[in-house]
């Protein structure tokens, strides 16, 4: 008997339970499947799942085998009530032989547990939050075995993410009613603003599960698209099969099996029926493939079990064809909020600007380039929401609250009304700030600060031009490369760079050379690395690819001909050797162009300080360059060892961290010693709290996103440098970024800048 159980309590058994639970249609079915399977596989008398309400902390019996069914949804325990409350409050397993003797045991006549003595309760925890308790009971009075405990424990950890996802789906799909604040999901506040509109889910061609649900009326067209996709894959298989003549028979057999699956009525009929009922062909295919594959997943026979994988593989092939036939073109409604798994800057750029109201991305933090571009475009962004039921979100009404990092789905009238009010207030503030756009930023004690703009998207040139900037402090040339289908030629680059120089002339424009890698891949130059931010990035790629680097340098220098305003900036320098090599390339290209007869001034060159080693070598760099530029985004990332793109550690990413402040101050002082201009061009320069300290450090050049220019100018115009210096002294004495932020928030509040620190409230 024990051997029999041992066999069942295997990894495969566990995988099967998880797979079956995963295939369930909704939360209720998922919980029912879980308790039935566990009851059977673990051979226990009772298996129950209690779900914990996040706000009240109360536990509801949500599914059971062994206790009275009538008690489901009726039995609700207080946060610390009974043995369930004990497991929940301790957040650890409880395994006892005679539960009635436990001091926390509570007799509840409703459930009918009089006959059960042994009790094993395991908390179900997801990302640090308690979701509920898995409870097992036995008639006999012996505690559960070690093996049972470890199996239940492992099960609970595996089932947690599925339960969390199903709960989320329920929240998202449930219509929002009533006058309450409504349901929302918490993420990272990545770009300020309020976006109210229709969700457009961008699915990934390779990820079947991200295909969204859509309703269609022209079902005939959908059916024909599906049939065409199917026969295209069939043909491919035929060709493959023929080319395998003479190959081992297993390969042919496999291809034949594939063909049979493809034409099986089980798959084809399911898709056609679903389309007939009004579902978009890709969603119909997605569901049919998953349902069929799940049937194989749970089979005992390992050979048959593996077929689930084949079905998914085939499904993906048909899906690719289908999406090709469907055209893959996305239509963007008037008020589009882009939603996706791991969106990048390019996804945003593709949406017509007058239609885009916000962006929601499952992954990413406030310092990813998606967030930076959203800020540049002035749209709300919420990122880092974890797994979302993307399939159900497409074309739903949603609100992106970029101030608090919240996503509202199907908001009720009260919520909509409140957000429209906030959006109006936001508009009022920006109308007021408009008055500062064209003013120079001079502090009340007479110190001038140049407020420059960060730019890079060809589309945002007018935006950057009209933002009231005194030049471009950072032109991210890689964004231009990212919008193309291949490397732009030298001549194409010349045209683009000249356009920027002309537009801003005589104001300075700082072109940063290509900074790809990290979270900025080029679609036509894929880099696969496990640790891209510590990998092949920025200047490292340029130095390894002189053909790319020299072409860009030639284009930049050629574009400069006849202009007095260009500067060059080298990204990601981590040591003097890289700086030398970069300068050698610039010199070589400069000489080449002069030999070709071009009239060129010696280029003005700067180094970015965004890697910790560069901070400590700034004095050395200063001897070789004309200016320094501090990239606070990467500097914070590398100093604090916090991936700027990772939502899990987003809370730890703070440019106000005492170590980051010390580093920035060190570089600004170094600039002063060498009489070398220093620009601060990361996101910190546009954060009013950080700006105060930068002012105190003596910063004279701040480069910020277009939308931040008026508020930064307002702040500088009204805030004396002398007071900023006092604040800096206080801040440098503090131990944590929280304490520093608190100090600066209070200061901004008292000085009448409350609207900048509590926007949207
Ligand atoms: C920075 O790292 O602060 C910076 C300005 O560059 P990017 O954000 O493009 O990496
Ligand atoms: Mg950087």
XYZ file of C-alpha atoms and ligand atoms in Angstrom:
772
model
C 0.000 0.000 0.000
C 2.754 2.442 0.956
C 4.718 1.474 -2.170
C 1.611 2.097 -4.205
C 1.252 5.564 -2.696
C 4.931 6.216 -3.119
C 4.532 5.550 -6.813
C 1.655 7.970 -7.072
C 3.387 10.669 -5.084
C 5.970 11.055 -7.777
C 7.067 14.053 -9.752
C 4.978 12.818 -12.638
C 1.922 12.575 -10.418
C 2.556 16.105 -9.334
C 2.957 17.275 -12.921
C -0.330 15.626 -13.831
C -2.240 17.342 -11.055
C -0.800 20.688 -12.106
C -1.570 20.062 -15.799
C -5.188 19.088 -15.059
C -5.705 22.060 -12.800
C -4.241 24.312 -15.443
C -6.702 23.097 -18.050
C -9.706 24.090 -15.929
C -12.009 26.769 -17.309
C -12.282 28.886 -14.200
C -11.219 29.160 -10.578
C -14.072 27.030 -9.207
C -13.389 24.184 -11.622
C -9.668 24.451 -10.960
C -10.113 24.081 -7.193
C -12.540 21.192 -7.641
C -10.103 19.370 -9.940
C -7.261 19.981 -7.507
C -9.006 18.542 -4.454
C -10.342 15.544 -6.378
C -6.943 14.683 -7.818
C -5.063 15.170 -4.562
C -7.681 13.157 -2.662
C -7.221 10.304 -5.098
C -3.449 10.425 -5.582
C -2.574 10.889 -1.925
C -5.225 8.451 -0.822
C -6.478 10.708 1.965
C -9.957 10.841 3.499
C -10.359 14.594 3.134
C -8.763 17.164 0.888
C -9.927 20.787 1.103
C -8.769 24.157 -0.122
C -9.541 27.332 1.812
C -9.001 30.638 0.009
C -7.961 33.698 1.961
C -9.443 37.101 1.206
C -6.517 39.512 0.800
C -8.334 42.448 2.395
C -10.269 40.851 5.300
C -7.821 37.986 5.918
C -10.771 35.569 6.267
C -10.591 32.008 4.942
C -13.448 30.470 2.936
C -13.797 26.750 2.362
C -13.721 26.841 -1.449
C -13.497 23.181 -2.471
C -13.511 19.841 -0.676
C -13.706 16.116 -1.064
C -14.595 14.446 2.221
C -16.267 17.318 4.078
C -19.906 18.291 3.510
C -20.363 19.886 0.101
C -22.978 22.283 1.511
C -20.228 23.904 3.566
C -18.397 25.089 0.425
C -18.534 28.896 0.236
C -20.571 28.897 3.483
C -17.799 28.170 5.977
C -15.821 31.355 6.494
C -13.174 31.441 9.219
C -11.653 34.502 10.817
C -7.980 35.279 10.051
C -6.741 33.318 13.095
C -9.693 31.011 13.647
C -9.260 27.253 14.025
C -6.409 25.152 12.699
C -6.720 26.814 9.273
C -6.248 30.213 10.900
C -3.244 28.828 12.768
C -1.537 27.573 9.573
C -2.366 30.870 7.858
C -1.049 33.088 10.628
C 2.129 31.033 11.114
C 2.585 30.608 7.341
C 3.944 27.134 7.966
C 2.648 23.536 7.809
C 0.869 21.897 10.749
C 0.877 18.086 10.972
C -0.944 16.489 13.943
C -2.418 13.066 14.708
C -5.271 14.072 16.970
C -6.513 17.456 15.921
C -9.206 17.834 18.556
C -6.499 18.125 21.228
C -4.784 21.037 19.535
C -5.426 24.250 21.521
C -6.555 26.045 18.356
C -8.979 23.312 17.251
C -12.485 24.598 16.740
C -15.440 22.295 16.332
C -17.679 23.374 13.458
C -20.812 21.222 13.132
C -21.523 22.445 9.570
C -18.615 20.607 7.918
C -19.004 17.102 9.284
C -15.419 16.440 10.318
C -16.180 14.532 13.517
C -14.660 11.305 12.175
C -11.338 12.744 11.104
C -8.426 12.857 13.500
C -5.165 13.470 11.658
C -4.737 16.935 10.119
C -2.141 18.326 7.743
C -2.454 21.984 6.776
C -0.063 23.677 4.325
C -0.154 27.388 3.478
C -0.514 28.326 -0.205
C 1.788 31.278 -0.760
C 2.401 33.228 -3.965
C 5.089 35.900 -4.166
C 5.038 36.429 -0.439
C 1.231 36.703 -0.147
C -0.976 34.061 1.467
C -3.589 32.777 -0.984
C -5.091 30.115 1.254
C -4.545 26.764 2.947
C -4.462 23.212 1.613
C -5.866 20.887 4.282
C -5.675 17.081 4.357
C -7.422 14.879 6.929
C -7.424 11.206 7.904
C -9.654 9.024 10.039
C -6.733 7.436 11.867
C -4.875 9.262 14.620
C -1.371 9.066 13.209
C 0.244 12.236 11.894
C 0.881 12.251 8.143
C 4.177 10.776 6.958
C 7.229 12.845 6.063
C 6.614 11.922 2.443
C 3.023 13.184 2.573
C 4.133 16.449 4.121
C 6.798 17.060 1.538
C 4.452 16.150 -1.325
C 1.680 18.432 -0.049
C 4.222 21.180 0.507
C 5.563 20.904 -3.054
C 2.033 20.754 -4.437
C 1.033 23.918 -2.614
C 4.014 25.828 -4.022
C 3.237 24.643 -7.555
C -0.486 25.246 -7.385
C -0.084 28.715 -5.915
C 0.742 30.461 -9.191
C -2.186 28.748 -10.934
C -4.599 29.775 -8.218
C -3.256 33.338 -8.312
C -3.684 33.486 -12.058
C -7.229 32.061 -11.950
C -8.176 34.573 -9.229
C -6.816 37.384 -11.335
C -8.749 36.183 -14.364
C -11.910 36.125 -12.292
C -11.294 39.715 -11.194
C -10.577 40.835 -14.720
C -13.529 39.140 -16.321
C -16.098 39.962 -13.647
C -18.174 42.983 -14.643
C -17.476 45.865 -12.312
C -20.624 47.220 -10.714
C -21.687 49.389 -7.845
C -20.317 52.614 -6.517
C -17.184 51.260 -4.894
C -13.645 52.082 -5.994
C -13.786 48.963 -8.164
C -11.217 46.231 -8.649
C -7.721 46.976 -9.772
C -4.420 45.227 -10.226
C -1.244 46.655 -8.786
C 1.932 47.086 -10.811
C 4.755 49.569 -11.161
C 4.023 53.252 -11.814
C 6.229 53.488 -14.896
C 5.122 56.750 -16.521
C 2.787 59.299 -14.929
C -0.617 60.088 -16.354
C -4.096 58.677 -16.679
C -5.001 56.605 -19.724
C -8.666 55.770 -20.258
C -9.444 53.651 -23.284
C -9.685 50.292 -25.026
C -7.112 47.564 -24.491
C -5.311 46.349 -27.597
C -3.374 43.219 -26.706
C -0.222 42.642 -28.716
C 0.306 38.938 -28.920
C 3.629 37.265 -29.544
C 3.724 35.185 -32.665
C 5.585 32.442 -30.903
C 3.530 32.370 -27.718
C 0.252 30.655 -28.379
C -1.189 31.410 -24.958
C -1.014 35.155 -25.572
C -3.454 35.012 -28.508
C -6.383 37.092 -27.306
C -10.089 36.279 -27.523
C -11.925 38.272 -30.159
C -15.470 38.201 -31.453
C -15.975 38.121 -35.235
C -19.004 38.442 -37.472
C -17.560 37.213 -40.759
C -17.239 33.597 -39.669
C -16.921 32.300 -43.244
C -13.728 34.312 -43.793
C -12.312 32.997 -40.518
C -13.128 29.399 -41.409
C -11.500 29.729 -44.784
C -8.384 31.295 -43.237
C -8.141 28.355 -40.836
C -8.590 25.778 -43.611
C -5.914 27.491 -45.701
C -3.497 27.536 -42.783
C -4.168 23.876 -42.102
C -3.530 22.772 -45.664
C -0.372 24.880 -45.852
C 1.053 23.005 -42.852
C -0.127 19.671 -44.297
C 1.771 20.435 -47.481
C 4.865 21.312 -45.502
C 4.647 17.981 -43.710
C 4.268 16.136 -47.000
C 7.367 17.818 -48.395
C 9.261 17.013 -45.218
C 8.124 13.408 -45.318
C 9.312 13.035 -48.905
C 12.653 14.577 -48.124
C 13.025 11.973 -45.361
C 12.916 9.033 -47.785
C 15.634 6.671 -46.690
C 15.759 8.176 -43.223
C 15.004 6.115 -40.086
C 11.386 4.883 -40.104
C 10.675 6.651 -36.771
C 10.967 10.025 -38.451
C 8.502 9.141 -41.172
C 6.157 7.683 -38.605
C 6.307 10.835 -36.600
C 5.483 12.975 -39.620
C 2.594 10.684 -40.504
C 1.315 10.903 -36.940
C 1.504 14.686 -37.235
C -0.586 14.616 -40.404
C -3.162 12.463 -38.687
C -3.437 14.846 -35.764
C -3.813 17.748 -38.165
C -6.696 16.214 -39.995
C -8.298 14.648 -36.921
C -11.918 15.635 -36.625
C -11.359 16.244 -32.928
C -9.141 19.209 -33.669
C -10.673 20.477 -36.896
C -14.303 20.226 -35.764
C -13.563 21.909 -32.463
C -11.993 24.882 -34.242
C -14.749 25.178 -36.842
C -17.493 24.955 -34.211
C -15.891 27.612 -32.142
C -15.543 29.930 -35.160
C -19.158 29.234 -36.028
C -20.049 30.521 -32.549
C -18.324 33.824 -33.368
C -14.744 33.310 -32.167
C -11.751 34.667 -34.056
C -9.938 31.761 -35.795
C -6.621 32.125 -33.900
C -8.424 32.036 -30.525
C -10.514 29.054 -31.654
C -7.330 27.224 -32.669
C -5.556 28.149 -29.439
C -8.354 26.677 -27.295
C -8.806 23.526 -29.378
C -5.075 22.772 -29.379
C -4.765 23.294 -25.643
C -7.799 21.126 -24.880
C -6.575 18.307 -27.053
C -3.028 18.520 -25.731
C -4.245 18.451 -22.126
C -6.055 15.165 -22.756
C -2.680 13.616 -23.612
C -0.794 15.408 -20.828
C -2.693 13.512 -18.157
C -2.298 10.028 -19.671
C -0.414 7.468 -17.614
C 1.444 5.999 -20.601
C 4.639 8.053 -21.036
C 4.521 7.640 -24.835
C 0.993 9.003 -25.115
C 1.730 11.679 -22.548
C 4.484 13.046 -24.798
C 1.991 13.503 -27.642
C 0.638 16.603 -25.863
C 3.880 18.276 -26.789
C 3.531 17.277 -30.460
C 0.042 18.692 -30.613
C 1.224 22.022 -29.247
C 4.109 22.049 -31.677
C 1.780 21.437 -34.607
C -0.682 23.963 -33.254
C 2.053 26.578 -33.259
C 2.870 25.882 -36.895
C -0.770 26.246 -37.928
C -1.038 29.384 -35.802
C 1.940 30.992 -37.544
C 0.340 30.385 -40.922
C -3.020 31.588 -39.711
C -1.626 34.831 -38.354
C 0.226 35.348 -41.619
C -3.053 34.917 -43.489
C -4.908 37.167 -41.051
C -2.304 39.781 -41.906
C -1.198 40.362 -38.325
C -2.296 43.963 -38.781
C -3.560 45.506 -35.613
C -6.280 48.099 -35.796
C -5.979 50.762 -33.158
C -9.187 52.275 -31.771
C -9.386 56.002 -31.018
C -8.317 55.667 -27.368
C -5.859 52.796 -27.486
C -4.147 51.385 -24.449
C -1.490 48.977 -25.602
C -1.262 45.799 -23.536
C 1.271 42.990 -23.754
C 3.633 40.637 -22.071
C 6.970 42.345 -22.516
C 6.448 45.385 -24.664
C 9.334 47.437 -25.993
C 9.702 51.014 -27.200
C 9.051 50.016 -30.803
C 5.610 48.635 -29.986
C 4.657 52.097 -28.766
C 6.056 53.866 -31.763
C 3.956 51.764 -34.128
C 0.690 53.119 -32.702
C -0.497 56.390 -34.287
C 0.331 58.996 -31.658
C -3.071 60.641 -31.658
C -4.681 57.322 -30.709
C -2.373 56.178 -27.942
C -3.518 56.854 -24.365
C -1.456 54.444 -22.315
C 0.527 51.245 -22.101
C 0.354 48.178 -19.876
C 3.165 45.635 -19.847
C 3.329 42.515 -17.683
C 7.082 42.879 -17.444
C 9.345 45.846 -16.956
C 9.939 48.580 -14.441
C 9.936 52.368 -14.390
C 13.458 52.516 -15.833
C 13.030 50.217 -18.797
C 13.179 51.912 -22.173
C 9.489 51.268 -22.652
C 8.819 53.484 -19.641
C 11.255 56.131 -20.834
C 9.624 56.310 -24.271
C 6.149 56.405 -22.672
C 7.282 59.399 -20.612
C 8.689 61.044 -23.716
C 5.377 60.594 -25.485
C 3.533 61.803 -22.381
C 1.376 58.718 -21.965
C 0.588 56.727 -18.814
C 2.435 53.443 -18.322
C 1.918 50.649 -15.816
C 4.362 47.756 -15.896
C 5.374 44.781 -13.765
C 1.860 43.435 -13.196
C 2.962 39.798 -13.365
C 0.987 37.282 -15.406
C -2.205 38.850 -16.697
C -5.056 36.982 -18.353
C -4.122 38.684 -21.605
C -6.469 36.547 -23.643
C -9.462 38.044 -21.916
C -8.262 41.624 -21.897
C -8.328 42.454 -25.586
C -10.786 45.229 -26.489
C -12.004 45.701 -22.924
C -12.399 49.117 -21.408
C -9.491 49.749 -19.084
C -7.795 52.543 -17.179
C -4.035 52.863 -16.761
C -3.242 54.867 -13.644
C 0.386 55.744 -14.241
C 0.646 57.653 -10.961
C -0.156 54.769 -8.650
C 0.750 51.927 -10.998
C -2.737 50.469 -11.232
C -4.744 48.795 -13.938
C -8.555 48.948 -13.784
C -10.510 46.565 -15.984
C -14.143 47.261 -16.880
C -14.190 50.235 -14.517
C -17.598 51.189 -13.128
C -19.110 54.648 -13.609
C -17.788 55.975 -10.291
C -14.225 54.966 -11.118
C -14.495 56.437 -14.625
C -15.880 59.690 -13.235
C -13.031 59.961 -10.702
C -10.359 59.304 -13.303
C -11.840 61.805 -15.739
C -11.634 64.356 -12.926
C -7.984 63.472 -12.310
C -7.240 63.733 -16.017
C -8.788 67.222 -16.026
C -6.623 68.229 -13.061
C -3.598 66.873 -14.843
C -4.504 69.025 -17.836
C -4.868 72.100 -15.592
C -1.396 71.547 -14.119
C 0.121 71.141 -17.540
C -1.651 74.320 -18.759
C -0.153 76.176 -15.798
C 3.322 74.754 -16.447
C 3.064 75.737 -20.080
C 3.941 79.273 -18.952
C 7.447 78.074 -17.955
C 8.201 76.266 -21.180
C 10.067 79.059 -22.874
C 11.558 80.610 -19.750
C 15.204 80.213 -18.862
C 15.777 78.233 -15.688
C 17.486 80.718 -13.379
C 17.238 80.179 -9.624
C 16.003 83.052 -7.428
C 19.638 83.478 -6.327
C 20.695 83.987 -9.911
C 22.188 80.638 -11.013
C 21.483 79.505 -14.562
C 20.792 75.839 -15.296
C 20.531 74.591 -18.878
C 17.493 72.358 -19.243
C 18.017 70.087 -22.222
C 15.903 67.345 -23.728
C 16.419 63.605 -24.099
C 15.326 62.536 -27.566
C 15.887 59.812 -30.112
C 12.668 58.841 -31.826
C 12.381 60.407 -35.252
C 8.676 60.874 -34.448
C 9.310 62.825 -31.287
C 11.470 65.496 -32.928
C 8.622 68.062 -33.070
C 7.766 67.183 -29.465
C 11.367 67.709 -28.359
C 11.624 70.900 -30.443
C 8.547 72.460 -28.907
C 9.320 71.420 -25.363
C 11.312 74.568 -24.616
C 14.639 72.748 -24.370
C 17.910 74.557 -24.704
C 19.328 71.771 -26.770
C 19.422 67.992 -26.908
C 21.385 66.652 -23.947
C 21.038 63.031 -25.037
C 20.069 61.810 -28.483
C 19.677 58.021 -28.238
C 20.686 57.063 -31.780
C 19.856 53.403 -31.202
C 16.133 54.202 -31.227
C 16.552 55.247 -34.815
C 18.255 51.934 -35.594
C 15.492 50.066 -33.800
C 12.771 51.483 -36.032
C 14.409 50.115 -39.202
C 14.318 46.620 -40.676
C 18.117 46.551 -41.105
C 21.169 48.668 -40.368
C 20.664 52.121 -41.882
C 23.304 53.032 -44.473
C 25.811 55.820 -43.904
C 23.893 58.137 -46.248
C 20.566 57.402 -44.564
C 22.081 58.185 -41.198
C 23.574 61.441 -42.480
C 20.105 62.607 -43.570
C 18.569 61.766 -40.201
C 21.312 63.362 -38.096
C 21.342 66.521 -40.219
C 17.592 66.834 -39.763
C 18.082 66.916 -35.971
C 21.000 69.358 -36.170
C 19.076 71.668 -38.468
C 15.991 71.566 -36.296
C 17.880 72.561 -33.152
C 20.534 74.822 -34.613
C 22.177 76.793 -32.969
C 21.251 74.862 -29.835
C 23.633 71.968 -29.059
C 22.776 68.374 -29.926
C 24.579 65.510 -28.163
C 24.441 62.343 -30.250
C 25.177 59.250 -28.249
C 26.699 56.511 -30.371
C 24.856 53.226 -30.657
C 23.882 51.798 -27.255
C 22.221 48.515 -28.152
C 22.066 45.353 -26.046
C 20.502 45.233 -22.577
C 16.799 45.907 -23.095
C 17.393 47.490 -26.513
C 17.877 44.689 -29.032
C 17.873 45.345 -32.741
C 15.386 43.012 -34.444
C 17.932 42.328 -37.186
C 20.912 41.838 -34.851
C 19.662 39.416 -32.199
C 21.794 38.875 -29.112
C 20.953 35.964 -26.850
C 22.467 36.241 -23.397
C 21.375 35.150 -19.956
C 22.547 38.385 -18.426
C 22.207 41.037 -21.117
C 22.777 44.080 -18.879
C 26.149 42.672 -17.885
C 26.879 41.426 -21.320
C 27.557 42.677 -24.782
C 26.212 46.212 -24.637
C 26.851 49.749 -25.801
C 30.441 50.569 -26.659
C 31.472 46.923 -26.293
C 29.447 46.031 -29.391
C 30.656 49.106 -31.284
C 34.305 48.261 -30.619
C 33.778 44.636 -31.655
C 32.065 45.758 -34.851
C 34.176 48.512 -36.393
C 32.128 48.310 -39.574
C 29.027 49.388 -37.602
C 30.837 51.892 -35.383
C 32.918 53.559 -38.094
C 29.913 53.847 -40.390
C 28.010 55.597 -37.644
C 30.943 57.878 -36.805
C 31.391 58.772 -40.471
C 27.695 59.580 -40.725
C 27.783 61.681 -37.551
C 30.849 63.639 -38.657
C 29.585 64.088 -42.204
C 26.273 65.334 -40.830
C 28.202 67.852 -38.700
C 29.717 69.584 -41.704
C 28.662 73.227 -41.639
C 27.120 73.001 -38.152
C 28.549 74.344 -34.931
C 26.187 72.481 -32.588
C 26.987 68.719 -32.642
C 28.665 66.746 -29.865
C 29.425 63.034 -29.604
C 28.855 60.927 -26.515
C 30.222 57.418 -25.904
C 28.002 55.100 -23.823
C 28.863 52.431 -21.250
C 32.552 53.226 -20.889
C 33.912 51.072 -18.080
C 37.642 51.763 -18.369
C 40.243 54.022 -19.914
C 41.168 51.426 -22.556
C 37.644 51.532 -24.009
C 37.790 55.297 -24.047
C 41.151 55.308 -25.882
C 39.916 52.823 -28.440
C 36.769 54.841 -29.050
C 38.749 58.045 -29.478
C 41.090 56.269 -31.882
C 38.100 55.343 -34.038
C 36.872 58.934 -33.988
C 40.347 60.219 -34.941
C 40.667 57.698 -37.755
C 37.287 58.548 -39.236
C 37.952 62.274 -38.837
C 41.249 61.970 -40.752
C 39.610 59.852 -43.461
C 36.933 62.445 -44.027
C 39.438 65.282 -44.141
C 41.452 63.384 -46.738
C 38.200 63.080 -48.686
C 38.143 66.874 -48.661
C 35.478 67.580 -46.050
C 35.634 70.741 -43.979
C 35.225 69.479 -40.452
C 35.748 70.941 -36.998
C 37.364 68.665 -34.433
C 34.428 66.815 -32.845
C 33.452 67.630 -29.247
C 33.468 64.310 -27.387
C 32.069 63.210 -24.055
C 32.030 60.012 -22.020
C 29.006 58.642 -20.254
C 29.453 57.892 -16.587
C 26.980 55.090 -15.968
C 29.141 52.179 -14.838
C 30.509 52.301 -11.248
C 34.119 51.882 -12.417
C 33.704 55.043 -14.499
C 32.808 57.041 -11.381
C 36.185 56.208 -9.859
C 37.980 56.922 -13.121
C 36.165 60.143 -13.931
C 39.326 62.132 -13.126
C 41.253 60.090 -15.695
C 38.511 60.327 -18.305
C 38.405 64.086 -17.759
C 41.891 64.402 -19.256
C 40.759 62.954 -22.574
C 37.258 64.243 -23.216
C 35.437 67.559 -23.525
C 32.526 66.767 -21.216
C 30.980 64.077 -19.009
C 27.404 62.905 -18.922
C 25.979 60.978 -15.980
C 23.468 58.286 -16.927
C 21.670 57.859 -13.632
C 19.560 54.959 -14.908
C 22.396 52.573 -15.535
C 24.487 54.011 -12.740
C 21.710 53.186 -10.251
C 21.235 49.751 -11.804
C 24.908 48.828 -11.535
C 25.630 50.450 -8.187
C 22.668 48.834 -6.460
C 22.765 45.563 -8.416
C 19.130 46.082 -9.351
C 18.063 45.146 -12.875
C 16.364 48.312 -14.155
C 13.943 46.161 -16.125
C 12.885 43.735 -13.431
C 9.607 44.511 -11.716
C 10.403 42.174 -8.799
C 13.170 44.453 -7.602
C 11.618 47.710 -8.835
C 11.160 48.915 -5.257
C 14.908 48.739 -4.703
C 15.736 50.891 -7.717
C 16.158 54.419 -6.394
C 18.506 57.130 -7.598
C 18.095 58.753 -4.193
C 19.986 55.886 -2.572
C 22.822 57.440 -0.533
C 25.443 55.534 -2.561
C 24.064 56.768 -5.875
C 23.963 60.352 -4.580
C 27.578 60.109 -3.434
C 28.612 58.800 -6.856
C 26.803 61.569 -8.743
C 28.242 64.225 -6.417
C 31.723 62.795 -6.895
C 31.463 63.138 -10.688
C 30.016 66.665 -10.542
C 32.894 67.729 -8.277
C 35.363 66.085 -10.626
C 33.898 68.134 -13.482
C 34.372 71.295 -11.421
C 38.006 70.425 -10.666
C 38.747 69.952 -14.351
C 36.460 72.765 -15.499
C 34.659 70.232 -17.605
C 30.910 70.485 -18.264
C 28.842 67.695 -16.696
C 25.313 66.844 -17.832
C 22.923 64.639 -15.877
C 20.796 62.793 -18.396
C 19.133 59.860 -16.643
C 15.558 59.836 -15.361
C 16.674 61.287 -12.012
C 17.205 64.668 -13.660
C 13.458 64.860 -14.343
C 12.390 63.743 -10.865
C 11.656 66.944 -8.878
C 12.987 65.465 -5.613
C 16.274 64.407 -7.197
C 16.510 67.688 -9.111
C 16.679 69.573 -5.807
C 19.740 67.596 -4.755
C 21.371 67.895 -8.189
C 20.889 71.630 -7.904
C 22.549 71.488 -4.493
C 25.465 69.516 -5.971
C 26.072 72.319 -8.457
C 24.619 70.664 -11.566
C 24.490 73.110 -14.465
C 23.084 70.910 -17.227
C 20.047 68.676 -16.820
C 18.732 66.621 -19.709
C 15.178 65.372 -19.203
C 12.206 63.979 -21.121
C 10.263 66.536 -23.142
C 7.234 66.323 -20.862
C 9.308 67.054 -17.749
C 10.875 70.288 -19.019
C 8.224 72.790 -17.851
C 8.022 71.370 -14.321
C 11.800 71.244 -13.905
C 12.048 74.835 -15.126
C 9.274 75.891 -12.715
C 11.132 74.257 -9.847
C 14.500 75.811 -10.672
C 13.003 79.243 -11.253
C 11.464 79.249 -7.788
C 13.969 77.349 -5.700
C 17.182 79.000 -4.447
C 20.416 77.052 -5.023
C 21.467 77.962 -1.480
C 18.480 76.094 -0.004
C 19.207 73.144 -2.293
C 22.740 73.043 -0.887
C 21.366 72.868 2.679
C 19.078 70.039 1.656
C 21.998 68.219 0.083
C 23.963 68.464 3.311
C 21.033 66.994 5.246
C 20.446 64.244 2.672
C 24.081 63.141 2.562
C 23.865 62.539 6.301
C 20.892 60.224 5.969
C 21.012 56.455 5.843
C 18.258 55.467 3.427
C 16.572 56.619 0.246
C 13.218 56.522 2.057
C 14.394 59.087 4.607
C 15.874 61.256 1.846
C 12.709 61.105 -0.246
C 10.612 62.003 2.793
C 12.819 65.044 3.449
C 12.517 66.210 -0.148
C 8.794 65.566 -0.406
C 8.150 67.648 2.685
C 10.347 70.396 1.329
C 8.550 70.404 -2.026
C 5.163 70.387 -0.281
C 6.056 73.287 1.985
C 7.569 75.275 -0.832
C 4.308 75.031 -2.788
C 5.303 72.320 -5.268
C 2.856 69.750 -3.864
C 1.338 69.221 -7.318
C 4.675 67.798 -8.488
C 4.930 65.203 -5.742
C 1.293 64.146 -5.476
C 0.199 64.416 -9.073
C -3.183 63.044 -9.916
C -4.395 63.111 -6.335
C 21.167 56.174 -18.395
O 21.612 55.030 -18.311
O 20.893 56.879 -17.401
C 20.917 56.774 -19.713
C 20.627 58.035 -19.842
O 20.970 55.956 -20.797
P 19.850 54.860 -21.149
O 18.672 55.095 -20.263
O 19.515 55.040 -22.588
O 20.537 53.591 -20.888
Mg 22.488 54.031 -20.023
